PDB file of C-alpha atoms in Angstrom:
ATOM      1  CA  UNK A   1     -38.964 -15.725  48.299  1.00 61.00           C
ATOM      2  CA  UNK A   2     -40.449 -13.979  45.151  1.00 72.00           C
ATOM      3  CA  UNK A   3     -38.924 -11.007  46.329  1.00 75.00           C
ATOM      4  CA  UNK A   4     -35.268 -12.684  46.504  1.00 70.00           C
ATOM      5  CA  UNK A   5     -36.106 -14.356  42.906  1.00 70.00           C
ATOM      6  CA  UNK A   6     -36.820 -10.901  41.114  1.00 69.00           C
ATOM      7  CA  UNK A   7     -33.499  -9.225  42.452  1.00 74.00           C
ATOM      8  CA  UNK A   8     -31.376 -12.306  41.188  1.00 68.00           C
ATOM      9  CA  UNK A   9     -33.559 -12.227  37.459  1.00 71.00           C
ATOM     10  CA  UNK A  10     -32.515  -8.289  38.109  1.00 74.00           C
ATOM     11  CA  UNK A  11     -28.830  -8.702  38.552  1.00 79.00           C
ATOM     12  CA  UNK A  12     -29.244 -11.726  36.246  1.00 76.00           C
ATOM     13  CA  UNK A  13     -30.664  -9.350  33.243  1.00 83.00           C
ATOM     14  CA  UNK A  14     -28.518  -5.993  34.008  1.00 86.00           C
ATOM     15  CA  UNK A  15     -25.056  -8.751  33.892  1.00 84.00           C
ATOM     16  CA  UNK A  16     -26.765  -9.729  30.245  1.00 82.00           C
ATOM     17  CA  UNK A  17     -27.124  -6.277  29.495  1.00 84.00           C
ATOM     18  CA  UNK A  18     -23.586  -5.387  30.330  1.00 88.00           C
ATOM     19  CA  UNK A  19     -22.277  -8.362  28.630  1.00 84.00           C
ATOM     20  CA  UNK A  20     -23.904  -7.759  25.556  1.00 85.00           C
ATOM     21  CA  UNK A  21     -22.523  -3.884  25.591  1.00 86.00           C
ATOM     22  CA  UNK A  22     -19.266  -5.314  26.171  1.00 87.00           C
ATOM     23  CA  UNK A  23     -19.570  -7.964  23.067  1.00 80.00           C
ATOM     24  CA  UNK A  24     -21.055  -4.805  20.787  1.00 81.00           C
ATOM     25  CA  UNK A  25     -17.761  -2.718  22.072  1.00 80.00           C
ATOM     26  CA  UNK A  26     -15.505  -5.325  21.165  1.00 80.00           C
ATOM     27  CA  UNK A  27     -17.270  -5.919  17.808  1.00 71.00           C
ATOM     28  CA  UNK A  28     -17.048  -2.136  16.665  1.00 73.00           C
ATOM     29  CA  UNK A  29     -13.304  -1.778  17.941  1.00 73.00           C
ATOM     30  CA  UNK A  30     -12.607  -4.738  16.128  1.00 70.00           C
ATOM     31  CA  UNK A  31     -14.282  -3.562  13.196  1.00 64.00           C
ATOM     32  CA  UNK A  32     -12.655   0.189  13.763  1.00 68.00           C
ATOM     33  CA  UNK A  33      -8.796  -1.152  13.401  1.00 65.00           C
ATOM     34  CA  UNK A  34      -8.113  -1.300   9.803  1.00 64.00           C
ATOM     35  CA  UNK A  35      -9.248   2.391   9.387  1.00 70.00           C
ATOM     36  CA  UNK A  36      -7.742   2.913  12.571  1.00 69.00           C
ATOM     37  CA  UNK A  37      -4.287   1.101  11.323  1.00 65.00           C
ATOM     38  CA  UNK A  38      -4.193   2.981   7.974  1.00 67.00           C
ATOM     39  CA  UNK A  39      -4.776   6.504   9.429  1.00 67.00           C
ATOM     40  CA  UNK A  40      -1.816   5.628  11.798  1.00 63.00           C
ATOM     41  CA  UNK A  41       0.299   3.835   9.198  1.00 63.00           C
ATOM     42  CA  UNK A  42      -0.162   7.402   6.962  1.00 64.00           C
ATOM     43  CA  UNK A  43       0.237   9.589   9.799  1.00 62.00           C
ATOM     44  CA  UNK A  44       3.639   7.722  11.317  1.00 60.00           C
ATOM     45  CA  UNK A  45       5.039   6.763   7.929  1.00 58.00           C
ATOM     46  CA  UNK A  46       5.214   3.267   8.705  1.00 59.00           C
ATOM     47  CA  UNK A  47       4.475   0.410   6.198  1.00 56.00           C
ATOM     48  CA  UNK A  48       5.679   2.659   3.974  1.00 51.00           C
ATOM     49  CA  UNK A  49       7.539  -0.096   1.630  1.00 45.00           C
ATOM     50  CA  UNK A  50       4.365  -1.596   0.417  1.00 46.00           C
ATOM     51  CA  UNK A  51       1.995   1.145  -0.265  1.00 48.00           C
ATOM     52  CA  UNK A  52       1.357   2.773  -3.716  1.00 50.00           C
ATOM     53  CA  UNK A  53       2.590   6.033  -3.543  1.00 53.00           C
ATOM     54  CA  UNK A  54       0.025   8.788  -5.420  1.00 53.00           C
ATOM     55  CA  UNK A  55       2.643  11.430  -5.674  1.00 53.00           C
ATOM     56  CA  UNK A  56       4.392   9.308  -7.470  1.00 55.00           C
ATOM     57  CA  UNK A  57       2.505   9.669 -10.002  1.00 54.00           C
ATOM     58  CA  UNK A  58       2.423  13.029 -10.220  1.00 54.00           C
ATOM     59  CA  UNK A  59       6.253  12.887  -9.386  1.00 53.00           C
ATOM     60  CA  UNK A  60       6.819  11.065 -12.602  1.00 51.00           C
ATOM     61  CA  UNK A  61       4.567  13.587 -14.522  1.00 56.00           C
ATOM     62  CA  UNK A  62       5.816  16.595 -13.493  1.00 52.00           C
ATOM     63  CA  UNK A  63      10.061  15.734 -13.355  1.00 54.00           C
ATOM     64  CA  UNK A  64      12.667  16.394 -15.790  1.00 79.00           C
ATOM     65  CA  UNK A  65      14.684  13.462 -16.081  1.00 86.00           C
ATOM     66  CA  UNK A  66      17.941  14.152 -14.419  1.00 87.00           C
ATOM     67  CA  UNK A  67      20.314  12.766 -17.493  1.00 88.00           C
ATOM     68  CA  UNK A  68      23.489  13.543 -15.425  1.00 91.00           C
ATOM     69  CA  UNK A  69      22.942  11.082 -12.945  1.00 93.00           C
ATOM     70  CA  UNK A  70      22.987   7.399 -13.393  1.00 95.00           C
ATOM     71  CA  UNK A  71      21.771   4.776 -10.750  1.00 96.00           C
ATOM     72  CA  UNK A  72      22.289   1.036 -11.070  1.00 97.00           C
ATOM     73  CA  UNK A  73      19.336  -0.948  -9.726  1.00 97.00           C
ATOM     74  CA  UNK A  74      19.966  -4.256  -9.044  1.00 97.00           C
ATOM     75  CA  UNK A  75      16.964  -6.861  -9.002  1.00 96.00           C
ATOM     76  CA  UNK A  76      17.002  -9.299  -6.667  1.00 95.00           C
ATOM     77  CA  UNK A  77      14.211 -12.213  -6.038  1.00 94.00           C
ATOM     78  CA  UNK A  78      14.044 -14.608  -3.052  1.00 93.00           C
ATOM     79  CA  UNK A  79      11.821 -17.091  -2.890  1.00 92.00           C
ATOM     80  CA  UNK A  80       9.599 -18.913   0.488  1.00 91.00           C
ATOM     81  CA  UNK A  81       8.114 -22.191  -0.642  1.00 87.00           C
ATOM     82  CA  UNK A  82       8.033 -23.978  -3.782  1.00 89.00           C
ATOM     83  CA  UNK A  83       7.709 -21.115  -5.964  1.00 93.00           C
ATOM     84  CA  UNK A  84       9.867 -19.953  -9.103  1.00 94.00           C
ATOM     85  CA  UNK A  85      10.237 -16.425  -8.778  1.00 94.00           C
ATOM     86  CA  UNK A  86      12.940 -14.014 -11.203  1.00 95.00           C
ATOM     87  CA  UNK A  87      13.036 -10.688 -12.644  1.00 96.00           C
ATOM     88  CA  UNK A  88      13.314 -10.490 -16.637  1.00 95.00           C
ATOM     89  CA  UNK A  89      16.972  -8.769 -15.619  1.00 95.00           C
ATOM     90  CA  UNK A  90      19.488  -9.006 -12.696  1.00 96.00           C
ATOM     91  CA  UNK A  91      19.901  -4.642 -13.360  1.00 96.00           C
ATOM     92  CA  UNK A  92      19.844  -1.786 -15.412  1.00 96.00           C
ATOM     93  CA  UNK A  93      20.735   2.202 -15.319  1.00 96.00           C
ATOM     94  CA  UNK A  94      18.248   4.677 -14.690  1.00 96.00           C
ATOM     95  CA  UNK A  95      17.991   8.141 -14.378  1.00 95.00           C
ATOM     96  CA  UNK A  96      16.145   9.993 -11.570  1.00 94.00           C
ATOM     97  CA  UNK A  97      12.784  11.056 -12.480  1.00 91.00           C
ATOM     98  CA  UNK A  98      12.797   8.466 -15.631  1.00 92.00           C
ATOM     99  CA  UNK A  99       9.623   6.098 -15.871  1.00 92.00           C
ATOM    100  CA  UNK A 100      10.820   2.514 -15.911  1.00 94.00           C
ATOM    101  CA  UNK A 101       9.006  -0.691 -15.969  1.00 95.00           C
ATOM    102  CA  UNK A 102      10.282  -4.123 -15.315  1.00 96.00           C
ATOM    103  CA  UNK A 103       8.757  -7.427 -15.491  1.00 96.00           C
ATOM    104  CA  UNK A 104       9.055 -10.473 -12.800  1.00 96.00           C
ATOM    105  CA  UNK A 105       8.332 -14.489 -13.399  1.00 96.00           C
ATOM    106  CA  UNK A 106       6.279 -16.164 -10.919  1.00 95.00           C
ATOM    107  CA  UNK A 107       5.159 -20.241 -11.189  1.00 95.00           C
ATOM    108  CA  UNK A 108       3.468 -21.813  -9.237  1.00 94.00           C
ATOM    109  CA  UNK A 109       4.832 -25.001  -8.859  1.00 92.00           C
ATOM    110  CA  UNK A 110       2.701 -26.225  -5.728  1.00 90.00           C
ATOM    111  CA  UNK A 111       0.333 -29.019  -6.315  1.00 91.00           C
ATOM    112  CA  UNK A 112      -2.348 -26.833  -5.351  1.00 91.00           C
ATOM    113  CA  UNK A 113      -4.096 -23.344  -5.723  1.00 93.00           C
ATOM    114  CA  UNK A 114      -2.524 -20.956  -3.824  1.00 92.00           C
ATOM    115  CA  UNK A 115      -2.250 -17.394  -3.133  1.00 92.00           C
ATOM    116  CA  UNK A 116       1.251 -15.841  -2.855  1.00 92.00           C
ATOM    117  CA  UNK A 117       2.805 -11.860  -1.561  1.00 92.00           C
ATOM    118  CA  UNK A 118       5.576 -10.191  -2.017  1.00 92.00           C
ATOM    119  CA  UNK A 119       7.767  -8.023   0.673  1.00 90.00           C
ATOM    120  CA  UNK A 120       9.919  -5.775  -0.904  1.00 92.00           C
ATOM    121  CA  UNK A 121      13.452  -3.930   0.826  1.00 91.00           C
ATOM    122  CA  UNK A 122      15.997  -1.947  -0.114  1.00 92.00           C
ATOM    123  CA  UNK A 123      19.578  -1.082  -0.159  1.00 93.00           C
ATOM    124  CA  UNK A 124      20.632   0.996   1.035  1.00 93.00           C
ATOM    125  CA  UNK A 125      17.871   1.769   3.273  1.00 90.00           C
ATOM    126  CA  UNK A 126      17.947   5.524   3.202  1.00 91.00           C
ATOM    127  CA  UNK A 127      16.901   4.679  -0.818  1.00 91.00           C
ATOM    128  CA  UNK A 128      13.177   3.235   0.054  1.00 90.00           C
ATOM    129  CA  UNK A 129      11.646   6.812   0.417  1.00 91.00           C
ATOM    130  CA  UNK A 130      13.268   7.966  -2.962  1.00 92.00           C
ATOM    131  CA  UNK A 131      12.424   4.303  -4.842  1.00 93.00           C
ATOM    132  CA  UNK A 132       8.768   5.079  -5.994  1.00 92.00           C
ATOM    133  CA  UNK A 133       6.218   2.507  -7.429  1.00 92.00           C
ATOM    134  CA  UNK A 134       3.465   3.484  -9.442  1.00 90.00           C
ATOM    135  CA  UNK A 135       2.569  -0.212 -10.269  1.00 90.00           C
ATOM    136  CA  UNK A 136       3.588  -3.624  -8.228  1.00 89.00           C
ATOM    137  CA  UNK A 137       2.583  -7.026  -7.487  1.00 88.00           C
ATOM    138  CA  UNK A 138       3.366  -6.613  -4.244  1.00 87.00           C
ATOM    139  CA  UNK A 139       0.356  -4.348  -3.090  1.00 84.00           C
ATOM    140  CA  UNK A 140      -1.606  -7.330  -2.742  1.00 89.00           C
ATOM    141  CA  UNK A 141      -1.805 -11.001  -2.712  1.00 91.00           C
ATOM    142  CA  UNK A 142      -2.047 -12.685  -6.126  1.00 92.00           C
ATOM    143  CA  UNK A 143      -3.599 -15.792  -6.920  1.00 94.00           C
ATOM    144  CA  UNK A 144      -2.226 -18.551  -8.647  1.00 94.00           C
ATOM    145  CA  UNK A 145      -3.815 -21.970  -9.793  1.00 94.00           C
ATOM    146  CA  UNK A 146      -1.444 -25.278  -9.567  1.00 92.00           C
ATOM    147  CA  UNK A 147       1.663 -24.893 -11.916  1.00 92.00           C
ATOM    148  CA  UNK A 148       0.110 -21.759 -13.379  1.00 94.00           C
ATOM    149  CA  UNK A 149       3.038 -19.225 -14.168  1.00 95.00           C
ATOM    150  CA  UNK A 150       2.698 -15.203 -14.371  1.00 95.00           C
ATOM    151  CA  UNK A 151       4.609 -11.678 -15.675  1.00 95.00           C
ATOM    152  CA  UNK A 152       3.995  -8.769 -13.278  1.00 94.00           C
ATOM    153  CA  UNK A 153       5.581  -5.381 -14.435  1.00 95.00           C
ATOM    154  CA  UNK A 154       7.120  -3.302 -11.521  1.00 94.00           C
ATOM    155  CA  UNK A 155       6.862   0.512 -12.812  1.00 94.00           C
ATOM    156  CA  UNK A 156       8.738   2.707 -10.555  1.00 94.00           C
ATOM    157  CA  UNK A 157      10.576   6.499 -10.657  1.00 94.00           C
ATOM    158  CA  UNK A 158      13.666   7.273  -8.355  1.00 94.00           C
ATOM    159  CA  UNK A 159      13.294  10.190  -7.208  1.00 93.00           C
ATOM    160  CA  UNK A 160      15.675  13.494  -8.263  1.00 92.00           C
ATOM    161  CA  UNK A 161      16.249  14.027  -4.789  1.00 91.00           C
ATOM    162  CA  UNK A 162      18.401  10.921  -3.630  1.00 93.00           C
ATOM    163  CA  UNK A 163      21.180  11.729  -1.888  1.00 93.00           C
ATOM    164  CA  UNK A 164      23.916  11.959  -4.478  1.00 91.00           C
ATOM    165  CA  UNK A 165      26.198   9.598  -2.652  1.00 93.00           C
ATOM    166  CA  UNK A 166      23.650   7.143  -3.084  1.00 94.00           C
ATOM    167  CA  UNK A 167      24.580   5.188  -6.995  1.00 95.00           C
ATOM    168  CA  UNK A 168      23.253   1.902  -6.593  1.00 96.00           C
ATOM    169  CA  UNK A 169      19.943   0.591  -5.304  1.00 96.00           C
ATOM    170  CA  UNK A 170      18.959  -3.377  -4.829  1.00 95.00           C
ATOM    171  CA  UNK A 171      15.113  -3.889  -4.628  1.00 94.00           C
ATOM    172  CA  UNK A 172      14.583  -7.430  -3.368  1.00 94.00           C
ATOM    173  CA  UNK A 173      11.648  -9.157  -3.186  1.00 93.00           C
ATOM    174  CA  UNK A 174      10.784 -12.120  -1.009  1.00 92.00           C
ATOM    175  CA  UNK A 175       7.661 -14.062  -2.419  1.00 92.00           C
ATOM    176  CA  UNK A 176       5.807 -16.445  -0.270  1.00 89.00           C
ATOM    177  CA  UNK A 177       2.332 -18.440   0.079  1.00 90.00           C
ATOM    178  CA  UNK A 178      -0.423 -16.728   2.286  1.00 86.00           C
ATOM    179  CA  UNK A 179      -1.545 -19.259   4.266  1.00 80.00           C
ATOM    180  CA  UNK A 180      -5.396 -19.907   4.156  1.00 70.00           C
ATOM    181  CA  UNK A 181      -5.714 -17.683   1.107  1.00 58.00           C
ATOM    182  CA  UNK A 182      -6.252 -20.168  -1.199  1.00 55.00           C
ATOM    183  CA  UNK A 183     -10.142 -19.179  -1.528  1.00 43.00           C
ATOM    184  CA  UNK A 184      -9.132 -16.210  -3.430  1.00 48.00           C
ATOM    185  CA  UNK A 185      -8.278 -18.033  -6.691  1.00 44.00           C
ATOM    186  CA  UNK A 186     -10.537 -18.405  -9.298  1.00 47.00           C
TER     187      UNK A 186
END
């Protein structure tokens, strides 16, 4: 009988010790994905539209300003929830390779503290790898206290190497509330 017991605590101990591998797996997989996800997001090119570009930077260093072309950008805001949300204008002209900031409204007007994103797009699509932000709000989530109201400035530089057929480029923005990441504001 004692003999039967110790090969069921046996099977009992090497099922715990193969459980507990399996929950130690799971942890460090779990814990792998974000580095995981970013290496694939910059290897694939996709979530392209929301990361800050670093050659941009050196893109809007290094570029002559390409004064025979003119693009229209049109500014367009779109808001989920009970949020105001507008740019300081509906367009303007730019140049390719020219440095220009603009500045967008956000209020709060939800009884609470909450914590809000934007998704940008574009128009026409083929635009998005030429539109280049150096500074945006919508990198990451911002937080906002009840009916408290904030200016972001959106600097960006279209690249010199848009196609030429390409003369007028909406950014839109949709803002929304992050659910559950109301902890954030302070």
């Amino acid at each position: 009988m004692s003999e039967a017991r110790n090969t069921v605590l046996g099977i009992h101990r090497q099922m715990l010790v193969r459980l507990l591998v399996i929950v130690v797996a799971m942890f460090a997989f779990g814990y792998a994905l974000v580095p995981i996800y970013r290496a694939l997001c910059e290897v694939t090119g996709i979530n392209v539209l929301t990361k800050q570009d670093k050659a941009a930077a050196a893109l809007a260093k290094n570029t002559q300003v390409d004064t025979s072309r003119s693009i229209t950008v049109v500014f367009d805001a779109n808001e989920r929830g009970n949020w105001v949300f507008k740019p300081e204008t509906r367009s303007m002209t730019v140049h390719p390779g020219e440095l220009v900031t603009v500045k967008y409204e956000i209020v709060n007007n939800l009884p609470k503290d909450a914590a809000g994103q934007a998704i940008p797009s574009y128009l026409p699509a083929k635009a998005a790898e030429h539109f280049n932000k150096l500074e945006c709000f919508c990198f990451k989530q911002q937080p906002f206290k009840a009916g408290e109201k904030k200016e972001f400035p959106v600097v960006f530089v279209i690249n010199p190497k848009l196609p030429s057929d390409v003369h007028t480029i909406t950014l839109s923005y949709t803002f929304f509330e992050v659910a559950g990441a109301t902890a954030m504001v302070q």
